[in-house]
mmCIF file of C-alpha atoms and ligand atoms in Angstrom:
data_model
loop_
_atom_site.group_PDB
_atom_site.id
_atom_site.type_symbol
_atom_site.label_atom_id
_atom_site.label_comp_id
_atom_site.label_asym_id
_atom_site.label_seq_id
_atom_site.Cartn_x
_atom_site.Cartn_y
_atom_site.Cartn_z
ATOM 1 C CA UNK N 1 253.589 -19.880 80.433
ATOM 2 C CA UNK N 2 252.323 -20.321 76.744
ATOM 3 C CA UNK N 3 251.308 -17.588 74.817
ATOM 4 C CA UNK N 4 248.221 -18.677 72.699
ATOM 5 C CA UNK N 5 246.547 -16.319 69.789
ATOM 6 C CA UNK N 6 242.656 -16.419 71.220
ATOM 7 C CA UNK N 7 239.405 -14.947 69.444
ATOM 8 C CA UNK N 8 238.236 -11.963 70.938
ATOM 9 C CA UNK N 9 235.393 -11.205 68.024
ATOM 10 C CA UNK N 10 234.476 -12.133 64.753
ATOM 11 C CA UNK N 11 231.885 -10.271 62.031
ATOM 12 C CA UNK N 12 230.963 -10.495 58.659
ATOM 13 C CA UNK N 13 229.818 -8.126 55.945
ATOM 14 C CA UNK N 14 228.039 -9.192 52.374
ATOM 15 C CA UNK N 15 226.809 -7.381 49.536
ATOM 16 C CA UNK N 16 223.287 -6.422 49.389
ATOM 17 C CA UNK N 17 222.794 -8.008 46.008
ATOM 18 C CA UNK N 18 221.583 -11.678 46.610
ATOM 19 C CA UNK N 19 221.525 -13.492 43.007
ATOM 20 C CA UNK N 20 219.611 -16.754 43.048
ATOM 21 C CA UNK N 21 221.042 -19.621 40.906
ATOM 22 C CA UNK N 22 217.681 -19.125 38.676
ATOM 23 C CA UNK N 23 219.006 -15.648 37.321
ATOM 24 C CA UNK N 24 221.685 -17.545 35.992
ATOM 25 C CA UNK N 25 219.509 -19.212 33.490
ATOM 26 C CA UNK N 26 218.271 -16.283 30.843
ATOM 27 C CA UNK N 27 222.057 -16.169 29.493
ATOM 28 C CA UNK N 28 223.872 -19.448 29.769
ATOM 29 C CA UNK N 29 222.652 -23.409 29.464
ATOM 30 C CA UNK N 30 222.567 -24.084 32.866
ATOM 31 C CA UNK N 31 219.771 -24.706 35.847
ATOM 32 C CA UNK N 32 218.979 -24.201 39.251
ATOM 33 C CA UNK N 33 218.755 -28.008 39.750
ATOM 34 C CA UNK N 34 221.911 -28.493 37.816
ATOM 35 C CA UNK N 35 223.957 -25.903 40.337
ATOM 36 C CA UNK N 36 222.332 -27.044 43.095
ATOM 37 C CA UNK N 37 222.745 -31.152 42.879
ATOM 38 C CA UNK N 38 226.494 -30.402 41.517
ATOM 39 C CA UNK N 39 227.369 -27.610 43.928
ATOM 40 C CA UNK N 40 225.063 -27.082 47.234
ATOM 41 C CA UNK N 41 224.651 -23.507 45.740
ATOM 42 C CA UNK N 42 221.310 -21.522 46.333
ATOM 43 C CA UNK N 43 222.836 -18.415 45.786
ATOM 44 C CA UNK N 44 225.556 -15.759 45.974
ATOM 45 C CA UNK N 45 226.167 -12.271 46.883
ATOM 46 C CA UNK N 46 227.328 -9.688 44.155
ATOM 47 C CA UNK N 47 229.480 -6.357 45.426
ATOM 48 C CA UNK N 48 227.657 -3.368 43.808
ATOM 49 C CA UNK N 49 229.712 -1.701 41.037
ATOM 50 C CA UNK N 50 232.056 0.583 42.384
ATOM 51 C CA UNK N 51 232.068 -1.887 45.697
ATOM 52 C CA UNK N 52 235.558 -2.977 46.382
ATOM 53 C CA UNK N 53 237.008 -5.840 48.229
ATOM 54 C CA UNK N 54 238.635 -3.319 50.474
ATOM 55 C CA UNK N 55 235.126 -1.972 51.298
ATOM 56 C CA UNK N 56 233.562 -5.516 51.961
ATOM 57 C CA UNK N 57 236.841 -5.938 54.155
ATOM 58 C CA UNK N 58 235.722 -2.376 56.278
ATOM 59 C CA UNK N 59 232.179 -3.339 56.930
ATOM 60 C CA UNK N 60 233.665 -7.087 58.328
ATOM 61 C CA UNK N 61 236.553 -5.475 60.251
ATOM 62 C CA UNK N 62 234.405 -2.802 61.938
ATOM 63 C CA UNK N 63 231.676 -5.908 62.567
ATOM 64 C CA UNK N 64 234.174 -8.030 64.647
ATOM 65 C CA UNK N 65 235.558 -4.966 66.170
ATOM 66 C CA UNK N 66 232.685 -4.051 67.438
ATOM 67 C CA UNK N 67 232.190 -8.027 68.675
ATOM 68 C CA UNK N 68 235.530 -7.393 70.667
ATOM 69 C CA UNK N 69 234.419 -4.349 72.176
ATOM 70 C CA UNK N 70 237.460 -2.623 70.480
ATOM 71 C CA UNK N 71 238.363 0.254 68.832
ATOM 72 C CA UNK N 72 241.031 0.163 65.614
ATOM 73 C CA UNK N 73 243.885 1.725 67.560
ATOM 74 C CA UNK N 74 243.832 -1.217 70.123
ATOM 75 C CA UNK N 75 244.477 -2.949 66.579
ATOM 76 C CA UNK N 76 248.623 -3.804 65.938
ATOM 77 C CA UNK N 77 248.127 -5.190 62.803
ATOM 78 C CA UNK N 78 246.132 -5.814 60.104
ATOM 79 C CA UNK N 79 246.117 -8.885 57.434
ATOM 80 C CA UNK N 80 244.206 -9.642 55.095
ATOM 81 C CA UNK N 81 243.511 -12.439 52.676
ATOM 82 C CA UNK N 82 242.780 -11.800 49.060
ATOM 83 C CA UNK N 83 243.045 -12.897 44.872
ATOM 84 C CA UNK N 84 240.775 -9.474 44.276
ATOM 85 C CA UNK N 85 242.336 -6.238 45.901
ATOM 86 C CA UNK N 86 241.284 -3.273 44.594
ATOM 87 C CA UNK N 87 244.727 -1.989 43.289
ATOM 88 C CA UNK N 88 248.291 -3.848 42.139
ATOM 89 C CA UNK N 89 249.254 -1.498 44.730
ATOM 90 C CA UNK N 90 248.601 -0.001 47.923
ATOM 91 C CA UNK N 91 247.718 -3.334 49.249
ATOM 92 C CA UNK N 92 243.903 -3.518 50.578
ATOM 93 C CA UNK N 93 244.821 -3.979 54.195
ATOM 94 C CA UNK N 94 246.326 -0.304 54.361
ATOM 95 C CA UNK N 95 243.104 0.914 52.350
ATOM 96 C CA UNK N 96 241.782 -0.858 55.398
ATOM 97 C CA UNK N 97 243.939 0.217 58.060
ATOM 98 C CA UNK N 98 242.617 4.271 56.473
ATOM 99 C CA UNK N 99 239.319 3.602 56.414
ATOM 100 C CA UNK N 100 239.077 2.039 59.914
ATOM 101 C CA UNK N 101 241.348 5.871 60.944
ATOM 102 C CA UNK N 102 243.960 3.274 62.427
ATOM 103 C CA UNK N 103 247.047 5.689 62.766
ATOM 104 C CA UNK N 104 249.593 3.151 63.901
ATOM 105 C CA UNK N 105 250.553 -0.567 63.711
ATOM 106 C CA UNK N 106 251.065 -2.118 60.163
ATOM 107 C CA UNK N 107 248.811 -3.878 57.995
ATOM 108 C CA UNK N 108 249.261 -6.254 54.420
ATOM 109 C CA UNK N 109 247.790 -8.739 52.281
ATOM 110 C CA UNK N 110 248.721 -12.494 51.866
ATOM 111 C CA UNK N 111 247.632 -14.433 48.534
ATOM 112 C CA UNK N 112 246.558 -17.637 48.934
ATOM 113 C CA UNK N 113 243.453 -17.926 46.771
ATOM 114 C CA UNK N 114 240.689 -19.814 48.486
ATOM 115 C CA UNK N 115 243.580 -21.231 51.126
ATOM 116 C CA UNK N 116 244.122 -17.241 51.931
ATOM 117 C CA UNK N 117 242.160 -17.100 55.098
ATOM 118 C CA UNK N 118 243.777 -20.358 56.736
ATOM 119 C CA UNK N 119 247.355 -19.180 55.452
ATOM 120 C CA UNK N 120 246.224 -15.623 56.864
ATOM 121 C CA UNK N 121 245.360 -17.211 60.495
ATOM 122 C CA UNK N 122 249.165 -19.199 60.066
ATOM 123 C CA UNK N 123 250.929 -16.126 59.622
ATOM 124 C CA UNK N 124 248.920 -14.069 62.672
ATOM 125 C CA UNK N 125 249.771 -16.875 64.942
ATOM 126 C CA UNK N 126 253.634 -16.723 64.470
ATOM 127 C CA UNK N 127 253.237 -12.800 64.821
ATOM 128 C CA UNK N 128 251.799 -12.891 67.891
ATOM 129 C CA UNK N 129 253.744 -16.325 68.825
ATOM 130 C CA UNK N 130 256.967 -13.952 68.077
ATOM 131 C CA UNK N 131 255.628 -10.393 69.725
ATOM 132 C CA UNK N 132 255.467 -8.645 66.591
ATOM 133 C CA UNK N 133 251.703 -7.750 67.546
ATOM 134 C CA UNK N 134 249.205 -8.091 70.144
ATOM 135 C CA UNK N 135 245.814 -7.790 68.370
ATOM 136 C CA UNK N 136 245.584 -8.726 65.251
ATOM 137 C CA UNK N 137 242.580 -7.940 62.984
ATOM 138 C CA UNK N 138 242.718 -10.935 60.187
ATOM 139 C CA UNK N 139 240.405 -11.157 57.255
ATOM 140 C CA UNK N 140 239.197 -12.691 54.205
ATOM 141 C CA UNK N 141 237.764 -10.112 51.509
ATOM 142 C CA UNK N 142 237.133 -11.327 48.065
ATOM 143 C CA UNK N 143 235.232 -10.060 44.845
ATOM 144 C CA UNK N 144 235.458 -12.842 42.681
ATOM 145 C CA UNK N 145 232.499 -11.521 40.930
ATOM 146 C CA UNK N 146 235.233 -9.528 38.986
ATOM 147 C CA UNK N 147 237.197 -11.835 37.673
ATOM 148 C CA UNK N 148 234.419 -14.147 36.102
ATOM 149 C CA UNK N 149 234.083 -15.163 32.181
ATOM 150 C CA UNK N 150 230.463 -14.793 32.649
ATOM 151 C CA UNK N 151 229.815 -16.694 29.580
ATOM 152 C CA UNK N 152 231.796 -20.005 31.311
ATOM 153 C CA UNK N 153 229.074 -22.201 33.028
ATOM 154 C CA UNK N 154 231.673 -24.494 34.238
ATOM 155 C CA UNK N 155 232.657 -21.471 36.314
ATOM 156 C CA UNK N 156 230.577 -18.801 37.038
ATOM 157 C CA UNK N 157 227.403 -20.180 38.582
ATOM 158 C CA UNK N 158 229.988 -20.840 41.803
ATOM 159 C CA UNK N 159 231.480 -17.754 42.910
ATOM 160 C CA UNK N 160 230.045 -15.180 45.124
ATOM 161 C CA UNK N 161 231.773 -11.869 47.045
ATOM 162 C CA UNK N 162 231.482 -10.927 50.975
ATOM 163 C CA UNK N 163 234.060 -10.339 54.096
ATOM 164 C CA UNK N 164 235.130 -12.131 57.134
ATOM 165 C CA UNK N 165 236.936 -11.278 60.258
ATOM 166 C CA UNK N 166 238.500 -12.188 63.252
ATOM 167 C CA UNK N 167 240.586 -10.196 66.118
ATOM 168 C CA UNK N 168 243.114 -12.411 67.400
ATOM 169 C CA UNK N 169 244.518 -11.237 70.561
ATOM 170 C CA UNK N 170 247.715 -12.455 72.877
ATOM 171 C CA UNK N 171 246.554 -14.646 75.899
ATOM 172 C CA UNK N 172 248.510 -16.665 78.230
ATOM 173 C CA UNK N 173 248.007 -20.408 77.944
ATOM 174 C CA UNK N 174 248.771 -23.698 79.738
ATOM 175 C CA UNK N 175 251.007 -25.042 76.570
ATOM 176 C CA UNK N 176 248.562 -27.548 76.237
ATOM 177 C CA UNK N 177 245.762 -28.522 74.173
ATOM 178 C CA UNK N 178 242.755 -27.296 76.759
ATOM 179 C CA UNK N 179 244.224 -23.891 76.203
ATOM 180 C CA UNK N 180 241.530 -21.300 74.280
ATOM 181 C CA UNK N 181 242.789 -19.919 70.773
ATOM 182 C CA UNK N 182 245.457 -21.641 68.264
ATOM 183 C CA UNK N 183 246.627 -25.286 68.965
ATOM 184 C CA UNK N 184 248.299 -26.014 65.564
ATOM 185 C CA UNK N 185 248.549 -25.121 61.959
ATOM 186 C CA UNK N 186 249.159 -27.377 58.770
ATOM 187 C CA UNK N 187 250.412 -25.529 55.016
ATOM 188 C CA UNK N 188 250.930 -27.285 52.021
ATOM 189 C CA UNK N 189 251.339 -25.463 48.424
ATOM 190 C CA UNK N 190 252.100 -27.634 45.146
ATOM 191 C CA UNK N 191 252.797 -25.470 42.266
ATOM 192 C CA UNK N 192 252.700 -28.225 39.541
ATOM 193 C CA UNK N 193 248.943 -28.014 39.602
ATOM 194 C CA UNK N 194 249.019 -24.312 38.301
ATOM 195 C CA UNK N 195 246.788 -25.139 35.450
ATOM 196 C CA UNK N 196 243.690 -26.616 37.124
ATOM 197 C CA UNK N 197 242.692 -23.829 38.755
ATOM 198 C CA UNK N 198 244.445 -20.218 37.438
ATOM 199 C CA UNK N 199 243.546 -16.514 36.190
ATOM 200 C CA UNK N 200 244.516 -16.297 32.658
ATOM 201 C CA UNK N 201 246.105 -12.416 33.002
ATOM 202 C CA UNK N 202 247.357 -10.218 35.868
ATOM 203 C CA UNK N 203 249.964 -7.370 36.516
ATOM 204 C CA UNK N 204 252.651 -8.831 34.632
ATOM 205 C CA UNK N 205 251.362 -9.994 31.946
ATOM 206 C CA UNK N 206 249.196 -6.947 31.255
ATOM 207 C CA UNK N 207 245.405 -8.033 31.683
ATOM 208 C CA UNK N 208 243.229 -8.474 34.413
ATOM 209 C CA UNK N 209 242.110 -12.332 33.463
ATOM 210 C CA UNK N 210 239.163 -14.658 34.122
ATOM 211 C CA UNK N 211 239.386 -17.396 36.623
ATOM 212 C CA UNK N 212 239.547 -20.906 34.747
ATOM 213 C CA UNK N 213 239.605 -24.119 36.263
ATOM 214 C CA UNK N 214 239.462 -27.780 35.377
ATOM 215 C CA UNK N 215 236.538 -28.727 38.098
ATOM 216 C CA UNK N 216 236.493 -32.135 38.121
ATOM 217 C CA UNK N 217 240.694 -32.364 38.860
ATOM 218 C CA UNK N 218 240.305 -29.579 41.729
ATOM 219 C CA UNK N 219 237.561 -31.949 43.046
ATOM 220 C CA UNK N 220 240.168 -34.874 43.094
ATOM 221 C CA UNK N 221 242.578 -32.877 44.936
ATOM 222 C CA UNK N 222 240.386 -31.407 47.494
ATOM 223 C CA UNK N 223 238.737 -34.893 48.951
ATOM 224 C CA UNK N 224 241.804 -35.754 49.726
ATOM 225 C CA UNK N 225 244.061 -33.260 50.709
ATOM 226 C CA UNK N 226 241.655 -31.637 52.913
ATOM 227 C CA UNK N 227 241.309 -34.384 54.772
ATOM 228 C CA UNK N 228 245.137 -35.035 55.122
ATOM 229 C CA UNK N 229 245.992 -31.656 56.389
ATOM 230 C CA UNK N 230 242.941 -31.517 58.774
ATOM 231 C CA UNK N 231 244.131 -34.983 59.971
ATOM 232 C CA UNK N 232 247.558 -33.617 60.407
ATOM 233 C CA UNK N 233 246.869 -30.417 62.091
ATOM 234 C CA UNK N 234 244.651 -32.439 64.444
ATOM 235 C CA UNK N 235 247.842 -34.636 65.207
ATOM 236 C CA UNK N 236 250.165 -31.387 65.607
ATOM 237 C CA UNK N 237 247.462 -30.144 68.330
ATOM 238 C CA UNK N 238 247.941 -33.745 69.926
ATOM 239 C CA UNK N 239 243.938 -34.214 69.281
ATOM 240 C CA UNK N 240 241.718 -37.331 67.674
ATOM 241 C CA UNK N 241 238.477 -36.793 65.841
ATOM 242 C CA UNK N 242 236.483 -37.425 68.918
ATOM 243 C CA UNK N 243 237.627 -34.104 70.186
ATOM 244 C CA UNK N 244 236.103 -31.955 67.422
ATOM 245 C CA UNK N 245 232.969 -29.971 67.976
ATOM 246 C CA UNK N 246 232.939 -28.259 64.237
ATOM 247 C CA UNK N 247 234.685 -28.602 61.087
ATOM 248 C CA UNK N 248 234.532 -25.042 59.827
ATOM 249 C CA UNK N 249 235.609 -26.290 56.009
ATOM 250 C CA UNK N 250 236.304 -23.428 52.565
ATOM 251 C CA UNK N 251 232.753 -23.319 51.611
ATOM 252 C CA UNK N 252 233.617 -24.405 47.712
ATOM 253 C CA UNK N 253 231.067 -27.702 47.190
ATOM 254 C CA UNK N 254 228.177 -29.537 49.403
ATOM 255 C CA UNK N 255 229.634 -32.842 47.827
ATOM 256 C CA UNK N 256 233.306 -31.802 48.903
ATOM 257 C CA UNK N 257 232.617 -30.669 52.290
ATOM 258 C CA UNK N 258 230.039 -34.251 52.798
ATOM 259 C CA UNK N 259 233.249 -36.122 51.373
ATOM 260 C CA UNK N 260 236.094 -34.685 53.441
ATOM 261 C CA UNK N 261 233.727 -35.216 56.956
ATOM 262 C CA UNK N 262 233.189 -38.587 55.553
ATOM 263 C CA UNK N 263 237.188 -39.183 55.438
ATOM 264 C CA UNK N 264 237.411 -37.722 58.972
ATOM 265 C CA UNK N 265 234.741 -39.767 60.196
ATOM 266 C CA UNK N 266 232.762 -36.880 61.246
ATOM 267 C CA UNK N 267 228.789 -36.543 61.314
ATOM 268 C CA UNK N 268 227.919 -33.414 58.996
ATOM 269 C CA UNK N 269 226.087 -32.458 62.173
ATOM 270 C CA UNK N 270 229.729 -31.196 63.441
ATOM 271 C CA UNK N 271 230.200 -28.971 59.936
ATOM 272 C CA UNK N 272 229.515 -25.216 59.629
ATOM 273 C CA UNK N 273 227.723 -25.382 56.037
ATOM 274 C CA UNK N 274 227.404 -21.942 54.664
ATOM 275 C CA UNK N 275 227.600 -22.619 50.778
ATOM 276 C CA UNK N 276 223.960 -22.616 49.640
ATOM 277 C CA UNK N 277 224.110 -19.135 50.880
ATOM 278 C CA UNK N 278 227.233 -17.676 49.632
ATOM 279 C CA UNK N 279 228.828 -19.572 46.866
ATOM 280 C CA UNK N 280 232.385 -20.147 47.122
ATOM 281 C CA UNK N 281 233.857 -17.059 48.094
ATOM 282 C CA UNK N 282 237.743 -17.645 48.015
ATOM 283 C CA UNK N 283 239.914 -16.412 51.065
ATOM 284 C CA UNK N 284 236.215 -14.793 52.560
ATOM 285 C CA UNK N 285 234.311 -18.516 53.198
ATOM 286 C CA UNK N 286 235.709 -19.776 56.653
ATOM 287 C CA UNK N 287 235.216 -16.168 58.328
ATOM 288 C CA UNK N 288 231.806 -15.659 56.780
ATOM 289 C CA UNK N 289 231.308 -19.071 58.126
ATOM 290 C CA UNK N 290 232.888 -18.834 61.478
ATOM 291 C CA UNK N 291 230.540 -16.026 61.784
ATOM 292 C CA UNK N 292 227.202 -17.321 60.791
ATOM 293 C CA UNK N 293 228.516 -20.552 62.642
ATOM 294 C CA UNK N 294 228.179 -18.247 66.003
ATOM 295 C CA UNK N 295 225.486 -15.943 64.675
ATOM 296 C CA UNK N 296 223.364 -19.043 64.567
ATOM 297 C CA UNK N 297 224.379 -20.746 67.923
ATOM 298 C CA UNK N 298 226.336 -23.581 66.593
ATOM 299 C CA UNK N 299 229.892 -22.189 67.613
ATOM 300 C CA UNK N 300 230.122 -21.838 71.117
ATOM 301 C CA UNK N 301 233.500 -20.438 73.426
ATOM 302 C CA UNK N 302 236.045 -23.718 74.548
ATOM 303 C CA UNK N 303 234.169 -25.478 71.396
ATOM 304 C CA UNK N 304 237.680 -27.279 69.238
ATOM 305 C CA UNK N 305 237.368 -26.151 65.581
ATOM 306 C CA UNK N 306 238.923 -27.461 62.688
ATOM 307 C CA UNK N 307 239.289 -25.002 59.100
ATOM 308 C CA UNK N 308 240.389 -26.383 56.312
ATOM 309 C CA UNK N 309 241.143 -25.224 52.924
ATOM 310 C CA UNK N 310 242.264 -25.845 49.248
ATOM 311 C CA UNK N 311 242.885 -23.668 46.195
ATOM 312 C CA UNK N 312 244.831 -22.225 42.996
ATOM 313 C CA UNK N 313 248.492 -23.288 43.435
ATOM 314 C CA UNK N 314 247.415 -25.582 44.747
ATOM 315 C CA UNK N 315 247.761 -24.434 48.015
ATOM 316 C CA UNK N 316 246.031 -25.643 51.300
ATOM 317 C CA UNK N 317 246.145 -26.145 54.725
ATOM 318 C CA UNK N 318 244.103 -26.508 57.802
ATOM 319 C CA UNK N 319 244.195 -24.540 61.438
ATOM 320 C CA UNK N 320 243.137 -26.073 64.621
ATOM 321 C CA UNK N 321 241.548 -23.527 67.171
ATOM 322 C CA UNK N 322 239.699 -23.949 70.293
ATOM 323 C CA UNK N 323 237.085 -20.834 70.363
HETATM 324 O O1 UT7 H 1 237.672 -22.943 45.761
HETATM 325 C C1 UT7 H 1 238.702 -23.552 45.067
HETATM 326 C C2 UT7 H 1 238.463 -24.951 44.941
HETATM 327 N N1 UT7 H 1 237.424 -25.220 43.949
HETATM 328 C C3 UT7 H 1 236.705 -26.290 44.080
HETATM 329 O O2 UT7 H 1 236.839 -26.960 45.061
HETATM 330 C C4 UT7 H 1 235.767 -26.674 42.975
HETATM 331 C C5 UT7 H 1 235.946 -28.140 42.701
HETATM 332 N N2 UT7 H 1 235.095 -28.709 41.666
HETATM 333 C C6 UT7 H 1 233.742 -28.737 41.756
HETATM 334 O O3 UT7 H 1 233.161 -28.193 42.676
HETATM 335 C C7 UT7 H 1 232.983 -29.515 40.711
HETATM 336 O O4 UT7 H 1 233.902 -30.219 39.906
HETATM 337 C C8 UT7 H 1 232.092 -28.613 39.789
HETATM 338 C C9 UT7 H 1 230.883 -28.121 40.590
HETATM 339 C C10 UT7 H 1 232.901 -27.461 39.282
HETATM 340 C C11 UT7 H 1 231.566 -29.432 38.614
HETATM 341 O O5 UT7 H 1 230.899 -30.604 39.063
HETATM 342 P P1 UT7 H 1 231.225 -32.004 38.350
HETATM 343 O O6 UT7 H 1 230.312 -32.997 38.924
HETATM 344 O O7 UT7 H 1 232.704 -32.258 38.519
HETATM 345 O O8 UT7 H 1 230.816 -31.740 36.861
HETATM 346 P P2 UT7 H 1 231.710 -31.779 35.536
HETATM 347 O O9 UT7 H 1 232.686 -30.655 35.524
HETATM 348 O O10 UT7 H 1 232.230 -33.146 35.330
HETATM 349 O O11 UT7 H 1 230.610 -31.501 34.465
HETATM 350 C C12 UT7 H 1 229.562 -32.429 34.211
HETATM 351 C C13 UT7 H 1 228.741 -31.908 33.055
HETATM 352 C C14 UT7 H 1 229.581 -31.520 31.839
HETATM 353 O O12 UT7 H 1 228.875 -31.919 30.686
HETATM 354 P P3 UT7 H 1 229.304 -33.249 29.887
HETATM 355 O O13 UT7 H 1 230.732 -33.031 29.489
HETATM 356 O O14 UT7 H 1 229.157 -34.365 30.884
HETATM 357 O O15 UT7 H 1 228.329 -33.273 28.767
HETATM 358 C C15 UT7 H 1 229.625 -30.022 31.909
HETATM 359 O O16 UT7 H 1 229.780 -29.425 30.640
HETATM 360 O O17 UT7 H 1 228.038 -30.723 33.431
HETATM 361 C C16 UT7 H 1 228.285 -29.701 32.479
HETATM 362 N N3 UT7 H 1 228.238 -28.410 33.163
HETATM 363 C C17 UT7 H 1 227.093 -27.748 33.392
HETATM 364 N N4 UT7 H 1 225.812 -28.032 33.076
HETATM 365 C C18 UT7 H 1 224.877 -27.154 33.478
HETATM 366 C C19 UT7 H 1 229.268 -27.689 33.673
HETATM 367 N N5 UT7 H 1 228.793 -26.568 34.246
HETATM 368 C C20 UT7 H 1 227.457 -26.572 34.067
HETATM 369 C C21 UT7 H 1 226.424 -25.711 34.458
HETATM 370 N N6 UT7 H 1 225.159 -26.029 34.135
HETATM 371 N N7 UT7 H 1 226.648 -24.556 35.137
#
């Protein structure tokens, strides 16, 4: 017998502020056809001031909660990726774990930047893998809209905020690869590339900082490490490309997502696009899009999935999962 982490539910939460790329053009030299062609971006969601990640992250948890038919104390544990939590400290997933009125298990963040959510679905899988938990509730909760130099085109025309989650739960498995839930996981970090995609301040060195990044480098990188580590989680989970029903890729560029299906050899029929509606939201884009992805009919149970993401660090990685 195999012990597998399986999806039992999934949900989504974003702002109610929808900002088209237009808006962006009254302050800064910039276009809607310029953010669009470069980007895929329509639009983006903005948290409302005073909205915190850790309330984005409620509204998703209690979503795919509700998905599982499950309450929070059926909940062991609760992680959840994020650059943006609302304090240095408590960590968002216990202003979660409150919120939801969870009164037992454990809960904690894991920073990973826009790799958070795939690093996020690593660690759940060796907790339940190990016993340490049962059900996990795992999610991605970002507002990057905080941490913008809004006077940076290069920049701030591609973030957006929102919330994804999933409840993994403990199933028993064959042990091999027709099994429902997590077949194999790929991490990578490479902290030489700091300075192509970094906040200039933080805790330590007294500042909050604006996100900066060399675009055109993090491009290079993406192409082709996404496309590695999706090719080597796929050969982990002893699969080919021919068994993949849906990319489910961090929803950072059209042209980057087009490229790395490309290098796969996958149609773009078999991708989850979500970007022209949401921007790149960090840690938050493959939940938000594994949830529109079954929202609107295109993920479907026993379908094979493949995430993959890249960002500051660099750090990336991809997860293989059948649904
Ligand atoms: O989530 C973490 C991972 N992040 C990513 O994956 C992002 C990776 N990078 C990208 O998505 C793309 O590099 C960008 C969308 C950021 C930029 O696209 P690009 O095709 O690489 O453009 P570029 O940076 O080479 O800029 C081209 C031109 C420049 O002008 P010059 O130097 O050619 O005169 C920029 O100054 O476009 C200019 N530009 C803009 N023009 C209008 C930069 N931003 C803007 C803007 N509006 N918002």
């Amino acid at each position: 017998m195999t012990i597998r982490a399986v999806v039992r539910g999934v949900g989504h939460y974003l702002p109610e502020r929808v900002v088209a790329n237009s808006e962006f053009e009254a302050s800064l030299d910039t276009s809607d056809e310029w953010i669009r062609s470069r980007s895929g971006i329509e639009r983006r969601h903005f948290a409302a001031e005073g909205q915190t990640t850790s309330d984005l992250a409620v509204r998703a948890a209690r979503a795919a909660l509700d998905d599982a038919g499950l309450a929070p104390d059926d909940i062991d544990a609760i992680i959840l990726a994020t650059s943006t939590a609302d304090l240095t400290f408590p960590s968002a997933a216990t202003m979660v774990q409150a919120a939801l009125g969870m009164e037992r298990g454990f809960a904690y963040d894991i920073q990973a930047v826009c790799a958070g959510f795939v690093y996020a679905l690593a660690n759940a899988h060796g907790m339940i893998l190990s016993g340490q938990a049962r059900r996990i509730l795992v999610i991605g909760a970002e507002t990057f809209s905080r941490i913008m130099d809004w006077t940076d085109r290069s920049t701030c025309v591609l973030f957006g905020d929102g919330a994804g989650a999933l409840v993994l739960e403990a199933a028993e498995g064959s042990g091999d690869k027709s099994d429902r839930g997590i077949l194999s996981v790929d991490l990578h970090s490479d902290g030489r590339h700091r300075d192509i995609l970094y906040v200039d301040g933080g805790v330590s060195t007294n500042s909050t900082g604006h996100l900066r990044m060399q675009g055109k480098e993090v491009f290079r990188h993406a192409v082709e490490k996404l496309a590695s580590t999706a090719d080597s989680a796929l050969d982990k989970a002893g699969m080919d490309h021919s068994e993949v029903d849906w990319i489910v890729p961090h929803q950072a560029n059209l042209r980057i997502i087009k490229a790395t299906a490309q290098k796969l050899g996958l149609s773009m029929d078999n991708v989850v696009v979500t970007v022209q509606d949401h921007g790149n939201t960090s840690a938050a884009s493959i939940p938000l899009a594994l949830s529109v992805g079954v929202e609107r009919g295109q993920i479907r149970e026993g379908d094979v999935l493949v995430t993959e993401a890249i960002g500051g660090g660099l750090a990336w990685g991809a997860v293989v999962l059948r649904w």
